[in-house]
CSV table of C-alpha atoms in Angstrom, one decimal:
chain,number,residue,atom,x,y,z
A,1,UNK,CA,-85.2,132.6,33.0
A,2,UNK,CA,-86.0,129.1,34.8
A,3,UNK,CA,-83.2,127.7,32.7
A,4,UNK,CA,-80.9,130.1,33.7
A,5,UNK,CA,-81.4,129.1,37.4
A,6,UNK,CA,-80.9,125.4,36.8
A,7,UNK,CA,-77.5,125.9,35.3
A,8,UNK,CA,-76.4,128.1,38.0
A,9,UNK,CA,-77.7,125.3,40.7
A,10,UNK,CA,-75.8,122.6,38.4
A,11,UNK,CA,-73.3,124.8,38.6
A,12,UNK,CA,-73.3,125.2,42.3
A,13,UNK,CA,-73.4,121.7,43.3
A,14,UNK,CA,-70.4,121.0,41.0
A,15,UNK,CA,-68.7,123.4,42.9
A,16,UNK,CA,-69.6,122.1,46.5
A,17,UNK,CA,-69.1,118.5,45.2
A,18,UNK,CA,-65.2,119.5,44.6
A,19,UNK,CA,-65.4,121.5,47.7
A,20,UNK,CA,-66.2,118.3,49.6
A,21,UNK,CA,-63.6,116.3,48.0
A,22,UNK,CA,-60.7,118.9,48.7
A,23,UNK,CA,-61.8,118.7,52.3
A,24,UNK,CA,-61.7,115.3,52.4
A,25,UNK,CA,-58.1,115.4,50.4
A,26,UNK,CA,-56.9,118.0,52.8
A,27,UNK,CA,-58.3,116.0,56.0
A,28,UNK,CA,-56.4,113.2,54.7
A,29,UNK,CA,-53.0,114.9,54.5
A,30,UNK,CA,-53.2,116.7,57.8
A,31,UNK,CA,-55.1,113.5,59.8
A,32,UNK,CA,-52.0,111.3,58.5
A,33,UNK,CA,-49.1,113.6,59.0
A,34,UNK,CA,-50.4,113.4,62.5
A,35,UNK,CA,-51.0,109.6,62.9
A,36,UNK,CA,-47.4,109.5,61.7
A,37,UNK,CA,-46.1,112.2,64.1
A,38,UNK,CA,-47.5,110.3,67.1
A,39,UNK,CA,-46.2,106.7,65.9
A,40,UNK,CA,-42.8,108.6,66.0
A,41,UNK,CA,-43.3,110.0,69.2
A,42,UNK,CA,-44.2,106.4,70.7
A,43,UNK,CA,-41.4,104.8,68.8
A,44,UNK,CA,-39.1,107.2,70.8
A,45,UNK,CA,-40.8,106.8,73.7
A,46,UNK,CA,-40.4,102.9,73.9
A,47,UNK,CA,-36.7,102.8,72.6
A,48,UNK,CA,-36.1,105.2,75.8
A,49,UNK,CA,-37.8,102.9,77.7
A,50,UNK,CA,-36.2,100.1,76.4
A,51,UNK,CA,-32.9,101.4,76.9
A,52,UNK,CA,-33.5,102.1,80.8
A,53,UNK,CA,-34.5,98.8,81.0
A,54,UNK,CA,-31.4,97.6,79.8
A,55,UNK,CA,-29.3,100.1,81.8
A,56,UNK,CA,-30.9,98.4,85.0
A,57,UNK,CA,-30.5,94.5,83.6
A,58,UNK,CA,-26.8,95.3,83.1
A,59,UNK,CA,-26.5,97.2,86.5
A,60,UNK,CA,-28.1,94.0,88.5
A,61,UNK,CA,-25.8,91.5,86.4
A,62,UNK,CA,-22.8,93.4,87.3
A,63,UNK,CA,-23.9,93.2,91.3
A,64,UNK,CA,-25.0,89.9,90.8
A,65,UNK,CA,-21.1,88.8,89.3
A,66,UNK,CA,-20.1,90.9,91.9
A,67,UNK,CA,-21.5,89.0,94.9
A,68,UNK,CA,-20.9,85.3,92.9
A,69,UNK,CA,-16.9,87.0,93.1
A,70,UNK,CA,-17.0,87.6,96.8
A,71,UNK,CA,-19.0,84.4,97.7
A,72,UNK,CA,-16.0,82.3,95.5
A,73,UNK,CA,-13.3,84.3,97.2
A,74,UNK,CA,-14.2,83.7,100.9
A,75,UNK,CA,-15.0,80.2,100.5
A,76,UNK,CA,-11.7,79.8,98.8
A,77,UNK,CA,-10.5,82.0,102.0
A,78,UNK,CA,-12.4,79.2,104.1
A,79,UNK,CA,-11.0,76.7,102.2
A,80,UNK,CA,-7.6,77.6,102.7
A,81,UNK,CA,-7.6,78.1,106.3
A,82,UNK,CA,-9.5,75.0,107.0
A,83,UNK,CA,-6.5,73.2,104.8
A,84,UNK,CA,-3.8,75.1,107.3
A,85,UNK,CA,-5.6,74.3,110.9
A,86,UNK,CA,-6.2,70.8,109.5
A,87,UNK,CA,-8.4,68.6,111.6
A,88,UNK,CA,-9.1,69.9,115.3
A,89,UNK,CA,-7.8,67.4,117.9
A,90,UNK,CA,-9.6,66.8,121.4
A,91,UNK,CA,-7.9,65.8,124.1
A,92,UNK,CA,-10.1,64.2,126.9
A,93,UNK,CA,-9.6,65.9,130.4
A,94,UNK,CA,-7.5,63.8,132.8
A,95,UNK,CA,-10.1,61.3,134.7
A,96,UNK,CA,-10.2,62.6,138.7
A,97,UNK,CA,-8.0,60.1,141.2
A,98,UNK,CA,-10.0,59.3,144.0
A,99,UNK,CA,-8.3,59.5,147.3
A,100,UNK,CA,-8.7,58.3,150.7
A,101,UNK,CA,-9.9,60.5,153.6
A,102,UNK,CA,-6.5,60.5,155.4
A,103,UNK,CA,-4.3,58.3,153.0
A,104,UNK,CA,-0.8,59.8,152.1
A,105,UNK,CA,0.0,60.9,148.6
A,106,UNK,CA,2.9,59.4,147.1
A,107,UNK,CA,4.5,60.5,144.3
A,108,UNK,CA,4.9,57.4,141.5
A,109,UNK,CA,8.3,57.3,140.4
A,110,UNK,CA,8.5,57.6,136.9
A,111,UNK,CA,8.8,54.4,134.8
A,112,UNK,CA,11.2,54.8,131.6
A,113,UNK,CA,9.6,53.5,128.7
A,114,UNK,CA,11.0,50.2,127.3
A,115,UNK,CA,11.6,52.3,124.1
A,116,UNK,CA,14.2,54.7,125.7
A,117,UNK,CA,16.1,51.8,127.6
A,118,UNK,CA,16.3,49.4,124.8
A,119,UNK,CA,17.8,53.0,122.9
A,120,UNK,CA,20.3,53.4,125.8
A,121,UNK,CA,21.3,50.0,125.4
A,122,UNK,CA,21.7,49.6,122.5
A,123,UNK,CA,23.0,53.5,121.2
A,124,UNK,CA,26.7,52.0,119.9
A,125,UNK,CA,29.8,53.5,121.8
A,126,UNK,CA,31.4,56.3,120.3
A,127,UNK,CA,33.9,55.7,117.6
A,128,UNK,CA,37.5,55.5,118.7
A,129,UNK,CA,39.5,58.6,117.1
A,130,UNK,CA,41.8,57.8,114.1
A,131,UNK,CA,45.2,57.1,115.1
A,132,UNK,CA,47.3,60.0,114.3
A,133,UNK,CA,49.5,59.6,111.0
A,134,UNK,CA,53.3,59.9,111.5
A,135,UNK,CA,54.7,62.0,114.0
A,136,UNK,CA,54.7,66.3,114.0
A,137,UNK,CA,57.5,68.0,112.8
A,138,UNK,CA,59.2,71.2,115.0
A,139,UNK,CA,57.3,73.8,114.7
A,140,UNK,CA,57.6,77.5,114.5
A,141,UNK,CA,55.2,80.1,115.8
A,142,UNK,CA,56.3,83.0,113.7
A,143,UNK,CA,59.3,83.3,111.3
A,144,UNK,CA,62.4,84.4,112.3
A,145,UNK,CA,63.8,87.4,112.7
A,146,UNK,CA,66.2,86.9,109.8
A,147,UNK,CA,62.0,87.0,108.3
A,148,UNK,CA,60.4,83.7,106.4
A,149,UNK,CA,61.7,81.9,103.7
A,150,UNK,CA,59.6,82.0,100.0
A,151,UNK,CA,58.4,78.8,100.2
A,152,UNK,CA,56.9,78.9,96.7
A,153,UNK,CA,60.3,78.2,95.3
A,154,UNK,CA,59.8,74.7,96.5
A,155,UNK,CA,58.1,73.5,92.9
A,156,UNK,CA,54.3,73.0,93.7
A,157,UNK,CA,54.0,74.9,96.5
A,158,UNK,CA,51.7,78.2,95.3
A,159,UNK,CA,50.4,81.0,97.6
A,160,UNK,CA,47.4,79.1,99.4
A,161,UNK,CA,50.0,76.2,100.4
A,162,UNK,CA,52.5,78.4,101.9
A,163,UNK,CA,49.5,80.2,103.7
A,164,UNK,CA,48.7,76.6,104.7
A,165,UNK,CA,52.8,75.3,105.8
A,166,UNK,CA,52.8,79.0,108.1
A,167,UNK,CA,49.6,78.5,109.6
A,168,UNK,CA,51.5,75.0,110.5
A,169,UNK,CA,54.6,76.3,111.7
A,170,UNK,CA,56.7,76.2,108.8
A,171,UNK,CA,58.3,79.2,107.6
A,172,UNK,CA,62.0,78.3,106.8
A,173,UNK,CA,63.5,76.0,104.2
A,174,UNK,CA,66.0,73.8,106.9
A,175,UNK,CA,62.7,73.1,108.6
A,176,UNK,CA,61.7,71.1,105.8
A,177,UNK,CA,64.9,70.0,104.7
A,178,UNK,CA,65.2,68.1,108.0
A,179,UNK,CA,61.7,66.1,107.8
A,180,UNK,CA,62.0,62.0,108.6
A,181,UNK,CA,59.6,59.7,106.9
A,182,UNK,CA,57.8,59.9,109.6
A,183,UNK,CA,57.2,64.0,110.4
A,184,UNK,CA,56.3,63.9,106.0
A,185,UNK,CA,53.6,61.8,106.7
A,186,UNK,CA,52.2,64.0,109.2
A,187,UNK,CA,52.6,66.8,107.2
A,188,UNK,CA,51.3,65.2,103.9
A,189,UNK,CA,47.9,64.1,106.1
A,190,UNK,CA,47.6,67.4,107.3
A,191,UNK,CA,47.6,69.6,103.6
A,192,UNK,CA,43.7,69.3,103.8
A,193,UNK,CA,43.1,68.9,99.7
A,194,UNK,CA,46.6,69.2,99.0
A,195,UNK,CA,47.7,65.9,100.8
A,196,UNK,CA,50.5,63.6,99.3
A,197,UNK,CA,52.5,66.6,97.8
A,198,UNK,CA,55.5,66.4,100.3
A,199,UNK,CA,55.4,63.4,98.6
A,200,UNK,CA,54.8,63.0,95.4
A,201,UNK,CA,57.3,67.0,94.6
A,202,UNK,CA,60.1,65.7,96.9
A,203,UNK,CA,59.7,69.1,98.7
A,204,UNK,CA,62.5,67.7,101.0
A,205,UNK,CA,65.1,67.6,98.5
A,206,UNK,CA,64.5,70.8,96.7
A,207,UNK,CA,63.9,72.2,100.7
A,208,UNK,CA,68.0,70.7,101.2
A,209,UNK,CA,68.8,72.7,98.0
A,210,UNK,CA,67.4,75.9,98.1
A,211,UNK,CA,68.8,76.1,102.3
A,212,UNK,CA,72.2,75.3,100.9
A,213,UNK,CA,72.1,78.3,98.8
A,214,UNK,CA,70.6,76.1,95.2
């Protein structure tokens, strides 16, 4: 019967021996599914603090480039105007003139500088005006009534040089069929950029032609 009993309590301690160890086993699993949990929750708990740490670095660099930006711009500003005004002159006030209880005040005469007389002196007289060139022809102040002549068929004469001969007088081919030596040497000093061409196209010949009907 005794031997019975001692089986059975062999038995029994077998079976609280593996009960131990699966508590231990099970401990184990839910102990370190938790130590794990919590190192995840403080992971995330230091990247988020991390990261608002780094939201406020970049937020104070981006004031701090600000103010560098407006510290450079107004002493640029300064800089500038300083450059513009350039260096402040002082004028010392006038030193008081004492004057005499009584004593009349008379008014100085004022001196010319040597400067401005020596100029006056020696500022060199105007310069005599060219003597005129040849003598004017007769002029015209408007055609007449017969109207004005086409004084391009004199050769070399185009529209801008008959402008030029009626704003001189000269509308009519005997006019300039009739110039001396003289009168074309007036005229050929007064064609502004076209001087010498009396001259050099013999207007007054081809002038004696086309009035005689050529």
């Amino acid at each position: 019967m005794f031997q019975g009993w001692g089986f059975l309590l062999s038995e029994i301690w077998v079976l609280i021996a593996l009960a131990g160890l699966l508590g231990l086993f099970v401990g184990w699993l839910v102990w370190g599914r938790r130590e794990v949990v919590v190192g995840s929750d403080d992971a995330d708990t230091t990247a988020e603090r991390l990261r608002g740490e780094l939201t406020a670095c970049q937020a104070q660099a981006r004031q701090t480039a600000d103010k560098l930006a407006r510290v450079e711009r107004e002493l640029t500003e300064a800089r500038e105007a300083a450059e513009r005004s350039g260096p402040a002159i002082i004028t010392p006030p006038p030193a008081p003139v004492a004057q005499t209880e009584g004593a009349e005040t008379e008014v100085a005469e004022p001196e010319v500088a040597a400067g401005v007389a020596e100029a006056v002196i020696a500022s060199p007289e105007p310069d005599a005006e060219p003597e005129a060139v040849g003598s004017k022809p007769l002029t015209l102040e408007a055609p007449r009534a017969e109207g004005a002549d086409d004084l391009k068929r004199i050769k070399g004469v185009g529209p801008k040089l008959e402008g030029l001969l009626n704003r001189l007088g000269f509308w009519h081919f005997d006019q300039i069929a009739t110039w001396t030596d003289t009168e074309i040497a007036w005229v050929d000093e007064n064609l502004a950029s076209f001087k010498g061409r009396v001259t050099r196209d013999d207007w007054v010949t081809q002038a004696k032609a086309l009035r005689d009907g050529g």
